[in-house]
Every structure is written in structure tokens, then in C-alpha cells.
Amino acid sequence: NTNGALPLKNSESVLFVGPTLNSTRFMGGGWNVHWQGPSSEEGDTVYEGFGDTIIKGVEQVTGDAPVYFEGTDIDGSGFTELGEILAAARFADKVVVGLGENTYAENLGNIGELLLPERQLELVHQIAAVTKAPIAVVLVQGRPRRLGRIPDIVDAVINAYLPGEYGGLPIAEILYGKVNPSGRLPYTYPATESQASTTVWQPAYSDYTPQWAFGYGLGYSSIEYSNITASSSTLDTKSSIDVVVNITNTGPYPQKETVMLFTRQTHRFDLAPDNNRLRKFAKINIAVGASIEVVFELSIDDLVYWDRDLEMRIDSDEVTVSINPYTENDIFAKVNLSLG
């Protein structure tokens, strides 16, 4: 979230562009009204007035009808009103672009590549070429679609997933800071086609450089992690240890913060150890200016694994205990795993 792109302010002139911002059916995805979701011919009329859209949500939050252009259809068949969009972008304080997928379910949703439709992405590039205003992208999608160079040229990305037919207002509330986002990615978001099957559970020797790692996510406040300690430098079969980390909210918003503890071993007897494996997590409410000490109990049972003979096993070795790896708040401690 660079250049203060989000949250938006009521006083700002914001341009809204993109096919997913003004559609109910795209927020519902497949198995929504029909097996494959409403057709393009039905559009949103099938809801008979029920449901909302992100644009309607923005109007509810701000009290004003936003400036909105579709830009392109969901399949990226061509541009619409591109001249008007670029003219408006030049004078906007900020721009929000909604990208995403058409509705689908099961085999009919299979795709040959993860990249979003070319014209959806090109729309963002065209806008970025004519404005210095911060650009935020809202993704409405049922799976992590590749974004090409979009993360490099925009200032913020909200992954809204498929929020449902009434998801428009909650997304608008996040855009305008009525709600401080606290979600974290439940999967690895690929940067390339070759990473389509990549998960966080990679062997320690593997290269793990996705677009966004498992567990990544930001709120609107600045959170600092410090002073990670372990109650003992040795973890054995007879006792557990406490891992303690201090978390401070330096503002400017109260925040729900997800704290995740991962472990990593350098060696195992007959299997490559995980690059990082999530062992514990907590979600805390932290006020502006407050510092909270979070304590995780870690036992040897948390570190067992199944070997090639389908036997539970534990190996003596140094263990790296990390808090929120793959983020700017990555801090770690080391303990020795002993079987004595």
C-alpha cells in the first residue's frame, strides 16, 4: 500500500474503472443462481433487485454516485470509453480498477493459463501511463490469477476473492477505511505459470519466490515486531517452551493483526525438511500506540513428521522459529531440538 493509496477519503476525487466493480454476478461466481452462475445475457437482472455491487457500496459509504466506467468486459474482448477513462484519470486524485474472472464451475472453469485477460491488464497500463495518481486494484476471483507487471505499477491490491452477492458494501467499507483489512492469503499467489502448483510446503532447498507468499497480507496501520525470545534454547521430549514476541501498533488505525509462527529444520534423516511450516497462529486486536506480548507454546509434538515408512519421526537438529516469514516483519530465533 504505497503512496497512501488506501484507504480512500470522501474528499478525494476517485475514478472507478473495471468490469468487476459494477457486477453482482461476478462476486458470486459459479453455483450462484445456476451451475455456471448467471449468464452474460441474464447479467444482474436475475437477482431481481437483490444483491449489490462495489459501486453501489461506494455510493452507500460516500453518499455520492461515483465516477465509473466499465473499461472492458470481463473477457477482455475490447475497450469501451477508453478516451473518457484516460481523460478522467489525468485529473483524478486516485484510481480504483476492478479486475477478475467470469463465473465458472467445475471442468468448464478449466483454463490453459493463469494470466488474466490481456485487455484487463492493458487497461491498468493505459491508466498508469497518463496519471501520477495512486492506483488500487480490486481482484474479484475464485483463484489466484496472474497479474503480469500490474503489481509493479500499481500502489495497492485488494484480493476480494468471491465475496458473494452482498460483497459490494464490505469491499467499499474496506476501500474507504471503515473497516481495516486483516485477512491473510490462504494460498501461495504465483508470479509465473511454473508456480501454478507451488505451495508454501516446499523442501528447504527449493526456490520460493511467488508474487505473494502464503500468509501475506496488510492492514492500514504500521505494525512493528520485536524481541522474539524462547524460554529455553533446547526443546526436548520432556517439556515445551514458550516463544514470545512483542508487537507494537505505531498507527494510525486500530488493527486486528494475525501473528503466525513457522518452523524450519535444516536436516532430516530421510526427507528434505520444509522450507517453512506453519505451527501456531493468533489474531489479536491492538490499539494505536499499544504494545502486546504474544506467547506461543511449542512442544516436540509440533515438530514430528511422517517418514518414508509412514512412521512418526523426530530428528535432533537446530530449529529456526520464525514469526511472519516472507514479510517485512520477519523475525526469528533458533532452538536446538533434542531427543534426550
XYZ file of C-alpha atoms in Angstrom:
340
model
C 0.000 0.000 0.000
C 2.379 2.677 -1.261
C 1.822 6.412 -1.706
C -1.120 6.316 0.693
C -3.295 4.730 -1.980
C -5.678 3.267 0.591
C -7.838 3.980 2.400
C -9.702 6.406 0.183
C -11.149 9.622 1.577
C -14.553 11.143 0.879
C -12.850 14.415 -0.038
C -10.831 12.798 -2.840
C -11.810 12.656 -6.492
C -11.722 8.932 -7.201
C -12.140 7.310 -10.614
C -13.573 3.781 -10.619
C -12.918 1.551 -13.635
C -13.307 -2.128 -14.461
C -15.900 -4.829 -15.128
C -15.971 -6.372 -11.644
C -16.818 -3.152 -9.811
C -20.368 -2.897 -11.118
C -21.455 -6.541 -11.197
C -23.246 -8.735 -8.678
C -22.805 -11.987 -10.563
C -19.003 -11.817 -10.721
C -18.897 -11.561 -6.919
C -20.936 -14.772 -6.611
C -19.016 -16.974 -9.057
C -20.201 -20.449 -10.027
C -23.028 -22.303 -8.294
C -24.632 -18.905 -7.893
C -28.238 -18.981 -9.190
C -27.113 -21.564 -11.783
C -24.402 -24.195 -12.045
C -22.125 -21.858 -14.049
C -23.533 -18.709 -12.470
C -25.744 -16.178 -14.280
C -25.046 -15.842 -17.988
C -23.878 -12.634 -19.638
C -27.346 -12.358 -21.204
C -29.000 -12.520 -17.773
C -26.482 -10.213 -16.124
C -27.617 -8.948 -12.739
C -31.316 -8.883 -13.646
C -31.600 -12.486 -12.456
C -31.254 -11.242 -8.851
C -34.494 -9.254 -9.182
C -33.171 -6.322 -7.187
C -31.372 -8.342 -4.531
C -27.606 -8.171 -4.063
C -25.334 -5.197 -4.522
C -22.161 -4.152 -6.343
C -18.936 -2.474 -5.274
C -20.106 0.715 -6.991
C -23.370 0.624 -5.048
C -21.356 0.032 -1.891
C -19.194 3.081 -2.620
C -22.334 5.183 -3.057
C -23.634 3.932 0.305
C -20.363 4.742 2.052
C -19.775 8.176 0.495
C -23.340 9.324 -0.126
C -22.458 10.217 -3.735
C -22.642 8.354 -7.032
C -19.026 7.591 -8.033
C -17.499 8.280 -11.429
C -17.443 4.842 -13.060
C -16.521 3.368 -16.446
C -16.526 -0.315 -17.361
C -13.387 -0.012 -19.488
C -13.569 -3.559 -20.839
C -15.817 -6.569 -20.420
C -14.897 -9.470 -18.135
C -13.391 -11.470 -21.008
C -11.326 -8.535 -22.253
C -12.977 -8.534 -25.655
C -12.225 -4.855 -26.260
C -12.029 -1.425 -24.679
C -15.046 0.797 -24.036
C -14.911 4.546 -23.395
C -11.124 4.403 -23.198
C -10.703 8.050 -24.196
C -13.054 9.215 -21.451
C -11.312 6.994 -18.905
C -7.862 8.334 -19.696
C -9.118 11.918 -19.651
C -10.734 11.383 -16.244
C -7.632 9.605 -14.897
C -5.475 12.663 -15.600
C -7.480 14.729 -13.106
C -8.326 12.059 -10.518
C -6.793 12.071 -7.048
C -6.875 8.276 -7.052
C -7.960 5.460 -9.348
C -9.550 2.112 -8.405
C -9.579 -0.625 -11.046
C -11.645 -3.795 -10.652
C -10.253 -6.902 -12.352
C -11.260 -10.540 -12.176
C -12.958 -13.573 -13.647
C -16.185 -14.562 -15.284
C -18.354 -17.079 -13.429
C -17.471 -20.776 -13.751
C -17.764 -24.129 -12.015
C -16.036 -27.491 -12.270
C -14.472 -28.591 -15.589
C -15.938 -25.699 -17.581
C -13.809 -23.402 -15.486
C -10.542 -25.039 -16.546
C -8.080 -22.610 -18.119
C -4.871 -23.056 -20.071
C -3.008 -20.225 -18.347
C -3.356 -18.192 -15.181
C -2.885 -14.739 -16.693
C -5.955 -12.509 -16.507
C -7.395 -11.395 -19.890
C -4.879 -9.219 -21.693
C -7.130 -6.190 -22.092
C -7.981 -6.127 -18.397
C -4.277 -5.806 -17.658
C -3.682 -3.400 -20.539
C -6.418 -1.148 -19.158
C -4.357 -0.685 -15.986
C -1.203 0.007 -18.007
C -3.010 2.627 -20.107
C -4.273 4.413 -16.997
C -0.877 4.287 -15.279
C 0.730 5.853 -18.362
C -1.360 9.043 -18.137
C -1.681 9.697 -14.392
C 0.509 10.092 -11.343
C -2.447 9.380 -9.082
C -2.146 6.307 -6.837
C -3.849 3.259 -8.359
C -5.528 0.500 -6.345
C -6.610 -2.788 -7.905
C -9.502 -4.882 -6.564
C -9.422 -8.547 -7.603
C -12.742 -10.414 -7.726
C -11.761 -14.005 -8.488
C -12.123 -17.569 -7.302
C -8.459 -18.493 -7.746
C -5.125 -16.643 -7.907
C -4.868 -15.333 -11.469
C -1.546 -13.971 -12.642
C -1.259 -10.218 -12.970
C 1.830 -9.781 -15.141
C 3.545 -6.490 -14.286
C 0.493 -4.988 -12.590
C 1.879 -5.320 -9.023
C 4.910 -3.289 -10.131
C 2.920 -0.326 -11.477
C 0.051 -0.003 -9.000
C 0.115 1.149 -5.387
C -2.288 -1.263 -3.688
C -4.000 -4.587 -4.353
C -7.065 -5.945 -2.567
C -7.817 -9.615 -3.166
C -11.574 -9.764 -2.607
C -11.915 -13.437 -3.652
C -15.619 -14.196 -4.330
C -17.324 -12.183 -1.572
C -20.876 -13.147 -2.564
C -23.833 -11.215 -3.885
C -23.769 -8.758 -1.000
C -19.989 -8.310 -1.039
C -20.051 -4.850 -2.599
C -20.643 -2.863 0.589
C -17.974 -4.670 2.670
C -15.386 -4.084 -0.074
C -16.366 -0.412 -0.278
C -16.030 -0.132 3.506
C -12.502 -1.524 3.248
C -11.634 0.837 0.386
C -12.732 3.834 2.461
C -11.211 2.665 5.742
C -14.464 1.980 7.557
C -13.006 -1.494 8.052
C -9.285 -2.135 8.437
C -8.466 -5.311 6.421
C -6.969 -8.140 8.432
C -7.150 -11.168 6.118
C -4.112 -13.218 5.121
C -3.552 -15.273 1.985
C -4.623 -18.905 2.487
C -2.534 -19.986 -0.515
C 0.626 -19.102 -2.411
C -0.081 -16.482 -5.092
C 2.010 -17.373 -8.182
C 4.048 -14.871 -10.153
C 4.706 -17.211 -13.105
C 2.956 -20.102 -14.830
C 5.578 -22.520 -13.492
C 4.488 -21.627 -9.953
C 0.899 -22.741 -10.526
C 1.323 -25.771 -8.256
C 3.755 -24.138 -5.816
C 2.805 -24.248 -2.153
C 4.499 -22.960 0.973
C 5.307 -26.565 1.921
C 8.370 -26.653 -0.349
C 11.581 -28.506 0.549
C 14.146 -26.266 2.206
C 16.350 -26.293 -0.889
C 13.558 -25.019 -3.187
C 13.230 -21.511 -4.530
C 10.090 -19.923 -3.091
C 9.626 -16.536 -4.760
C 5.925 -16.184 -5.573
C 4.053 -12.951 -6.192
C 2.782 -13.116 -2.609
C 3.601 -15.827 -0.111
C 1.163 -17.915 1.892
C 0.031 -15.856 4.872
C 0.818 -12.478 3.297
C -1.480 -9.560 3.964
C -1.501 -5.989 5.221
C -3.744 -3.683 7.182
C -3.763 0.106 7.104
C -1.724 0.558 10.274
C 2.016 0.219 10.768
C 2.862 -2.822 12.895
C 6.314 -3.494 14.317
C 7.551 -6.866 15.591
C 10.476 -7.051 18.035
C 12.198 -9.007 20.800
C 11.445 -12.598 19.849
C 12.670 -14.882 22.617
C 12.447 -18.557 23.541
C 12.146 -19.611 27.177
C 14.813 -22.235 26.535
C 17.455 -22.809 23.885
C 16.646 -26.529 23.917
C 13.389 -28.294 23.137
C 13.217 -31.887 24.339
C 10.676 -34.676 24.788
C 10.049 -33.859 28.433
C 8.833 -30.279 28.231
C 7.621 -27.449 25.992
C 8.996 -23.954 25.516
C 7.361 -20.564 25.199
C 8.140 -18.395 22.182
C 7.413 -14.736 22.943
C 7.245 -11.808 20.533
C 6.416 -8.151 21.119
C 4.057 -6.385 18.697
C 3.525 -2.618 18.556
C 0.920 -0.659 16.589
C 2.544 2.648 15.649
C -0.669 3.846 13.978
C -2.687 5.432 12.636
C -5.500 2.850 12.966
C -6.547 0.146 15.443
C -5.836 -3.208 13.823
C -6.548 -6.914 14.000
C -3.151 -8.495 13.455
C -2.533 -12.109 12.504
C 0.628 -13.460 14.108
C 1.991 -16.669 12.581
C 4.726 -18.924 13.944
C 6.616 -21.110 11.458
C 9.462 -23.554 11.990
C 12.266 -24.751 9.760
C 14.821 -27.523 10.215
C 17.995 -27.717 8.182
C 18.275 -31.517 8.161
C 16.106 -34.614 8.436
C 17.031 -38.262 8.332
C 15.427 -39.354 5.038
C 13.268 -36.491 3.781
C 14.009 -32.905 2.805
C 12.666 -30.622 5.560
C 10.028 -28.000 4.832
C 11.172 -24.569 3.807
C 8.772 -23.217 6.433
C 5.789 -24.837 8.094
C 3.046 -23.037 9.990
C 2.803 -24.364 13.552
C 0.837 -21.767 15.521
C -1.118 -18.571 14.907
C -3.067 -15.959 16.819
C -5.190 -12.971 15.879
C -5.041 -10.008 18.208
C -6.733 -6.629 18.486
C -4.144 -3.935 19.006
C -4.922 -0.264 19.644
C -2.882 2.615 18.260
C 0.244 3.099 20.356
C -0.229 -0.182 22.195
C 2.310 -2.978 22.536
C 1.213 -6.568 23.102
C 3.278 -9.601 24.054
C 2.134 -12.733 22.211
C 3.125 -16.109 23.643
C 3.134 -19.396 21.720
C 3.727 -22.745 23.417
C 5.862 -25.051 21.271
C 6.331 -28.724 22.068
C 8.212 -31.518 20.387
C 4.876 -32.943 19.207
C 4.517 -29.863 16.986
C 7.632 -30.876 15.047
C 7.091 -34.574 14.324
C 6.737 -35.723 10.727
C 5.872 -38.900 8.819
C 8.868 -40.657 7.312
C 9.082 -42.892 4.211
C 7.876 -45.896 6.210
C 4.824 -43.950 7.418
C 6.242 -43.809 10.910
C 6.112 -40.687 13.046
C 9.638 -39.345 13.485
C 11.563 -36.504 15.061
C 15.210 -35.634 14.404
C 17.672 -33.826 16.612
C 18.708 -30.622 14.882
C 18.692 -26.863 15.121
C 15.221 -25.384 14.534
C 14.601 -21.872 13.277
C 11.422 -20.400 14.757
C 10.131 -17.569 12.563
C 7.318 -15.090 13.084
C 5.615 -13.996 9.870
C 8.323 -15.034 7.384
C 8.144 -13.647 3.830
C 7.085 -10.236 5.193
C 8.889 -7.144 6.361
C 8.048 -8.273 9.909
C 10.055 -11.495 9.618
C 11.979 -12.107 12.845
C 13.329 -15.400 14.147
C 15.006 -17.287 16.969
C 16.891 -20.579 16.997
C 16.417 -23.514 19.367
C 18.048 -26.934 19.493
C 15.804 -29.969 19.168
C 16.949 -32.710 21.499
C 15.589 -36.245 21.889
C 17.111 -36.658 25.309
